[in-house]
């Protein structure tokens, strides 16, 4: 899955090459995506190249080749922009279905059912990394761990939330929602590019993303820069 900015840049390059046969310059890309510097364009191009969407041709200026478009993008649609959504959940995947209790085959008592939840890549509990990647696999969760709504899981990388009991290698269960109360642990998307797992604090007109490890500083942003992508509701750990 591409972030919003990666998708916008890929489609801008694709449309420009369809029109002129020549890739846009870095200045043109910076202006089209409304970025403050060309370093952001370099980072986006590197991410697109690593994911196999474009290729930089050696020994040629402004030499880019579009190798493919996102699977969900029909090339005939041109530059239609897709809104970034980290949780690509289809049908009832990750949603607790209403169903009558089923008696356990072993005891003859009590409910016995489970819910399939998609694992949507990795989330940084440390310095923010690239936003959520893609649906990698599915895990089975007891429904009492989830409650209502849609859910997805993420593999934790980093140690910034250790004092909240979240360690590197854990799998967190996230309820998909776009708002959260202050003090709740959330998946936060910063500038439509970086995803991180932090405790949300609201300070006046600002939003603070607070670690649970004194080695990490609290990061403070304007409210328009942070989007809540879900709230922590559970955690899985393997020993």
Short mmCIF file of C-alpha atoms in Angstrom, two decimals:
data_model
loop_
_atom_site.label_atom_id
_atom_site.label_comp_id
_atom_site.label_asym_id
_atom_site.label_seq_id
_atom_site.Cartn_x
_atom_site.Cartn_y
_atom_site.Cartn_z
CA UNK A 1 0.00 0.00 0.00
CA UNK A 2 1.23 3.48 -0.84
CA UNK A 3 0.85 6.52 1.35
CA UNK A 4 -1.20 9.40 0.01
CA UNK A 5 1.87 11.43 -0.98
CA UNK A 6 3.55 8.44 -2.64
CA UNK A 7 0.38 7.77 -4.63
CA UNK A 8 0.05 11.43 -5.67
CA UNK A 9 3.66 11.57 -6.84
CA UNK A 10 3.39 8.31 -8.78
CA UNK A 11 0.27 9.48 -10.59
CA UNK A 12 1.77 12.92 -11.30
CA UNK A 13 4.85 11.30 -12.89
CA UNK A 14 2.63 8.88 -14.82
CA UNK A 15 0.36 11.63 -16.19
CA UNK A 16 3.26 13.92 -17.12
CA UNK A 17 5.00 11.15 -19.05
CA UNK A 18 1.75 10.30 -20.86
CA UNK A 19 1.38 13.94 -21.90
CA UNK A 20 4.97 14.85 -22.79
CA UNK A 21 7.04 11.66 -22.74
CA UNK A 22 9.44 13.36 -20.30
CA UNK A 23 9.47 12.92 -16.50
CA UNK A 24 8.80 16.09 -14.46
CA UNK A 25 11.67 17.86 -12.76
CA UNK A 26 12.13 17.74 -8.99
CA UNK A 27 10.99 21.36 -8.77
CA UNK A 28 7.82 20.52 -10.69
CA UNK A 29 7.17 17.53 -8.43
CA UNK A 30 7.76 19.62 -5.31
CA UNK A 31 5.32 22.27 -6.53
CA UNK A 32 2.69 19.72 -7.58
CA UNK A 33 2.72 18.03 -4.16
CA UNK A 34 3.03 21.34 -2.27
CA UNK A 35 6.15 20.25 -0.38
CA UNK A 36 8.53 22.66 1.26
CA UNK A 37 11.74 21.13 -0.09
CA UNK A 38 13.07 18.70 -2.67
CA UNK A 39 14.34 16.38 0.08
CA UNK A 40 10.75 15.19 0.54
CA UNK A 41 10.57 14.33 -3.17
CA UNK A 42 13.82 12.36 -2.93
CA UNK A 43 12.37 10.38 -0.04
CA UNK A 44 9.13 9.65 -1.90
CA UNK A 45 10.94 8.58 -5.07
CA UNK A 46 13.18 6.26 -3.06
CA UNK A 47 10.10 4.70 -1.43
CA UNK A 48 8.41 4.21 -4.82
CA UNK A 49 11.57 2.67 -6.26
CA UNK A 50 11.94 0.28 -3.29
CA UNK A 51 8.32 -0.84 -3.78
CA UNK A 52 8.90 -1.50 -7.49
CA UNK A 53 6.58 1.21 -8.87
CA UNK A 54 9.29 3.26 -10.61
CA UNK A 55 12.90 2.85 -11.75
CA UNK A 56 15.61 5.46 -11.97
CA UNK A 57 17.65 5.04 -15.14
CA UNK A 58 21.41 5.47 -14.59
CA UNK A 59 23.55 8.16 -16.22
CA UNK A 60 20.56 10.16 -17.46
CA UNK A 61 19.13 13.35 -16.01
CA UNK A 62 15.46 13.34 -15.03
CA UNK A 63 15.29 9.67 -16.08
CA UNK A 64 12.38 7.90 -14.40
CA UNK A 65 10.36 4.96 -15.66
CA UNK A 66 6.95 3.99 -14.27
CA UNK A 67 6.95 0.20 -13.96
CA UNK A 68 3.45 -0.30 -12.55
CA UNK A 69 0.47 1.42 -10.96
CA UNK A 70 -1.31 0.36 -7.76
CA UNK A 71 -3.50 -2.71 -8.24
CA UNK A 72 -6.60 -0.69 -7.38
CA UNK A 73 -5.82 1.91 -10.04
CA UNK A 74 -7.09 1.38 -13.55
CA UNK A 75 -4.55 3.12 -15.81
CA UNK A 76 -7.44 4.52 -17.83
CA UNK A 77 -8.55 6.51 -14.82
CA UNK A 78 -5.49 8.72 -15.02
CA UNK A 79 -4.76 10.89 -12.03
CA UNK A 80 -7.64 10.07 -9.73
CA UNK A 81 -6.31 10.31 -6.18
CA UNK A 82 -6.94 7.68 -3.58
CA UNK A 83 -7.41 8.56 0.08
CA UNK A 84 -4.88 6.79 2.28
CA UNK A 85 -6.47 4.12 4.46
CA UNK A 86 -4.20 1.86 6.47
CA UNK A 87 -6.88 -0.73 7.19
CA UNK A 88 -7.98 -2.39 3.97
CA UNK A 89 -10.67 -4.62 5.42
CA UNK A 90 -13.10 -6.31 3.08
CA UNK A 91 -16.45 -7.80 3.93
CA UNK A 92 -16.59 -9.05 7.51
CA UNK A 93 -12.84 -9.50 7.91
CA UNK A 94 -11.93 -8.02 11.29
CA UNK A 95 -15.57 -7.41 12.21
CA UNK A 96 -17.31 -9.36 14.94
CA UNK A 97 -20.28 -11.01 13.18
CA UNK A 98 -23.63 -11.33 14.95
CA UNK A 99 -24.28 -14.99 15.47
CA UNK A 100 -25.85 -17.24 18.10
CA UNK A 101 -23.54 -18.91 20.65
CA UNK A 102 -22.14 -22.27 19.63
CA UNK A 103 -21.54 -24.91 22.28
CA UNK A 104 -17.96 -26.04 22.74
CA UNK A 105 -17.22 -29.44 21.23
CA UNK A 106 -15.08 -30.33 24.26
CA UNK A 107 -17.22 -29.24 27.20
CA UNK A 108 -20.66 -28.93 25.68
CA UNK A 109 -20.95 -25.50 27.29
CA UNK A 110 -20.35 -21.88 26.45
CA UNK A 111 -19.68 -20.08 23.18
CA UNK A 112 -16.92 -21.25 20.85
CA UNK A 113 -16.16 -18.96 17.91
CA UNK A 114 -13.39 -16.67 16.68
CA UNK A 115 -12.82 -13.69 14.42
CA UNK A 116 -10.29 -13.35 11.59
CA UNK A 117 -8.35 -10.07 11.80
CA UNK A 118 -5.98 -8.84 9.04
CA UNK A 119 -2.41 -7.97 10.00
CA UNK A 120 -1.64 -4.74 8.15
CA UNK A 121 2.15 -4.66 8.37
CA UNK A 122 4.27 -2.93 11.01
CA UNK A 123 3.86 0.14 13.20
CA UNK A 124 6.67 2.09 14.86
CA UNK A 125 6.72 2.32 18.64
CA UNK A 126 9.77 4.55 18.37
CA UNK A 127 10.80 6.94 15.62
CA UNK A 128 7.97 6.99 13.02
CA UNK A 129 8.52 4.82 9.96
CA UNK A 130 6.76 4.59 6.62
CA UNK A 131 3.02 4.42 7.02
CA UNK A 132 1.33 1.05 7.19
CA UNK A 133 2.32 -1.25 4.35
CA UNK A 134 -0.17 -3.89 3.28
CA UNK A 135 -2.27 -6.86 4.39
CA UNK A 136 0.41 -9.48 5.11
CA UNK A 137 -1.57 -12.26 6.78
CA UNK A 138 -4.56 -12.97 9.01
CA UNK A 139 -4.76 -13.97 12.67
CA UNK A 140 -7.63 -15.49 14.62
CA UNK A 141 -8.83 -13.64 17.72
CA UNK A 142 -11.45 -14.49 20.37
CA UNK A 143 -14.36 -12.05 19.85
CA UNK A 144 -14.32 -10.94 23.49
CA UNK A 145 -10.98 -9.22 22.81
CA UNK A 146 -12.47 -6.99 20.15
CA UNK A 147 -15.94 -5.70 20.91
CA UNK A 148 -17.89 -4.01 18.12
CA UNK A 149 -16.60 -2.35 14.96
CA UNK A 150 -13.84 -3.14 12.47
CA UNK A 151 -10.37 -4.14 13.59
CA UNK A 152 -6.89 -4.75 12.23
CA UNK A 153 -3.59 -5.82 13.76
CA UNK A 154 -0.08 -4.40 13.52
CA UNK A 155 3.32 -5.76 14.41
CA UNK A 156 5.19 -3.43 16.78
CA UNK A 157 8.73 -2.29 16.04
CA UNK A 158 10.58 -0.22 18.65
CA UNK A 159 10.59 0.34 22.40
CA UNK A 160 8.96 3.73 22.94
CA UNK A 161 5.84 2.22 24.57
CA UNK A 162 7.49 -0.24 26.97
CA UNK A 163 6.14 1.48 30.09
CA UNK A 164 2.64 0.91 28.69
CA UNK A 165 3.45 -2.80 28.43
CA UNK A 166 3.98 -2.77 24.65
CA UNK A 167 7.26 -4.30 23.52
CA UNK A 168 9.16 -4.76 20.28
CA UNK A 169 7.71 -7.81 18.48
CA UNK A 170 4.25 -7.58 20.06
CA UNK A 171 1.12 -7.56 17.91
CA UNK A 172 -1.40 -4.85 18.76
CA UNK A 173 -5.11 -5.04 18.00
CA UNK A 174 -6.54 -1.78 16.70
CA UNK A 175 -10.17 -0.71 16.45
CA UNK A 176 -10.60 1.31 13.25
CA UNK A 177 -11.77 4.85 14.11
CA UNK A 178 -10.81 8.42 13.23
CA UNK A 179 -11.05 10.01 16.68
CA UNK A 180 -9.86 9.25 20.19
CA UNK A 181 -9.91 10.76 23.64
CA UNK A 182 -6.88 12.32 25.27
CA UNK A 183 -4.74 9.73 27.02
CA UNK A 184 -5.70 6.88 24.69
CA UNK A 185 -3.06 4.92 22.74
CA UNK A 186 -3.67 5.33 19.03
CA UNK A 187 -2.29 4.70 15.56
CA UNK A 188 -1.45 8.22 14.43
CA UNK A 189 -0.70 9.19 10.84
CA UNK A 190 1.57 12.26 10.66
CA UNK A 191 1.53 14.42 7.52
CA UNK A 192 -0.11 11.55 5.59
CA UNK A 193 3.30 9.86 5.45
CA UNK A 194 4.40 8.43 8.80
CA UNK A 195 2.54 6.10 11.14
CA UNK A 196 3.34 5.62 14.80
CA UNK A 197 1.84 4.09 17.93
CA UNK A 198 1.67 6.68 20.70
CA UNK A 199 -0.49 8.05 23.50
CA UNK A 200 -2.60 10.96 22.28
CA UNK A 201 -2.70 14.18 24.31
CA UNK A 202 -4.52 17.36 23.41
CA UNK A 203 -2.87 20.58 24.54
CA UNK A 204 -4.92 23.62 23.55
CA UNK A 205 -4.92 23.75 19.76
CA UNK A 206 -2.06 21.26 19.50
CA UNK A 207 -1.86 17.48 19.44
CA UNK A 208 0.90 15.72 21.36
CA UNK A 209 2.07 12.18 20.58
CA UNK A 210 3.54 10.91 23.84
CA UNK A 211 5.86 7.93 24.25
CA UNK A 212 5.81 5.61 27.25
CA UNK A 213 9.58 5.61 27.55
CA UNK A 214 11.58 8.56 28.99
CA UNK A 215 14.23 8.07 26.31
CA UNK A 216 11.81 9.48 23.71
CA UNK A 217 10.58 13.06 23.51
CA UNK A 218 6.93 13.98 23.16
CA UNK A 219 6.23 15.28 19.64
CA UNK A 220 3.75 18.15 19.27
CA UNK A 221 1.90 18.98 16.04
CA UNK A 222 -0.84 21.20 14.74
CA UNK A 223 -4.20 19.35 14.66
CA UNK A 224 -4.28 19.28 10.85
CA UNK A 225 -1.03 17.27 10.73
CA UNK A 226 -2.21 14.28 12.78
CA UNK A 227 -4.95 11.84 11.79
CA UNK A 228 -6.14 9.10 14.11
CA UNK A 229 -6.34 5.78 12.26
CA UNK A 230 -7.46 3.60 15.15
CA UNK A 231 -7.36 2.98 18.91
CA UNK A 232 -5.51 0.24 20.79
CA UNK A 233 -7.92 -2.38 22.16
CA UNK A 234 -5.71 -5.43 22.72
CA UNK A 235 -2.25 -6.95 22.52
CA UNK A 236 -0.80 -10.35 21.62
CA UNK A 237 2.65 -11.60 22.65
CA UNK A 238 4.55 -14.76 21.82
CA UNK A 239 7.05 -16.24 24.26
#
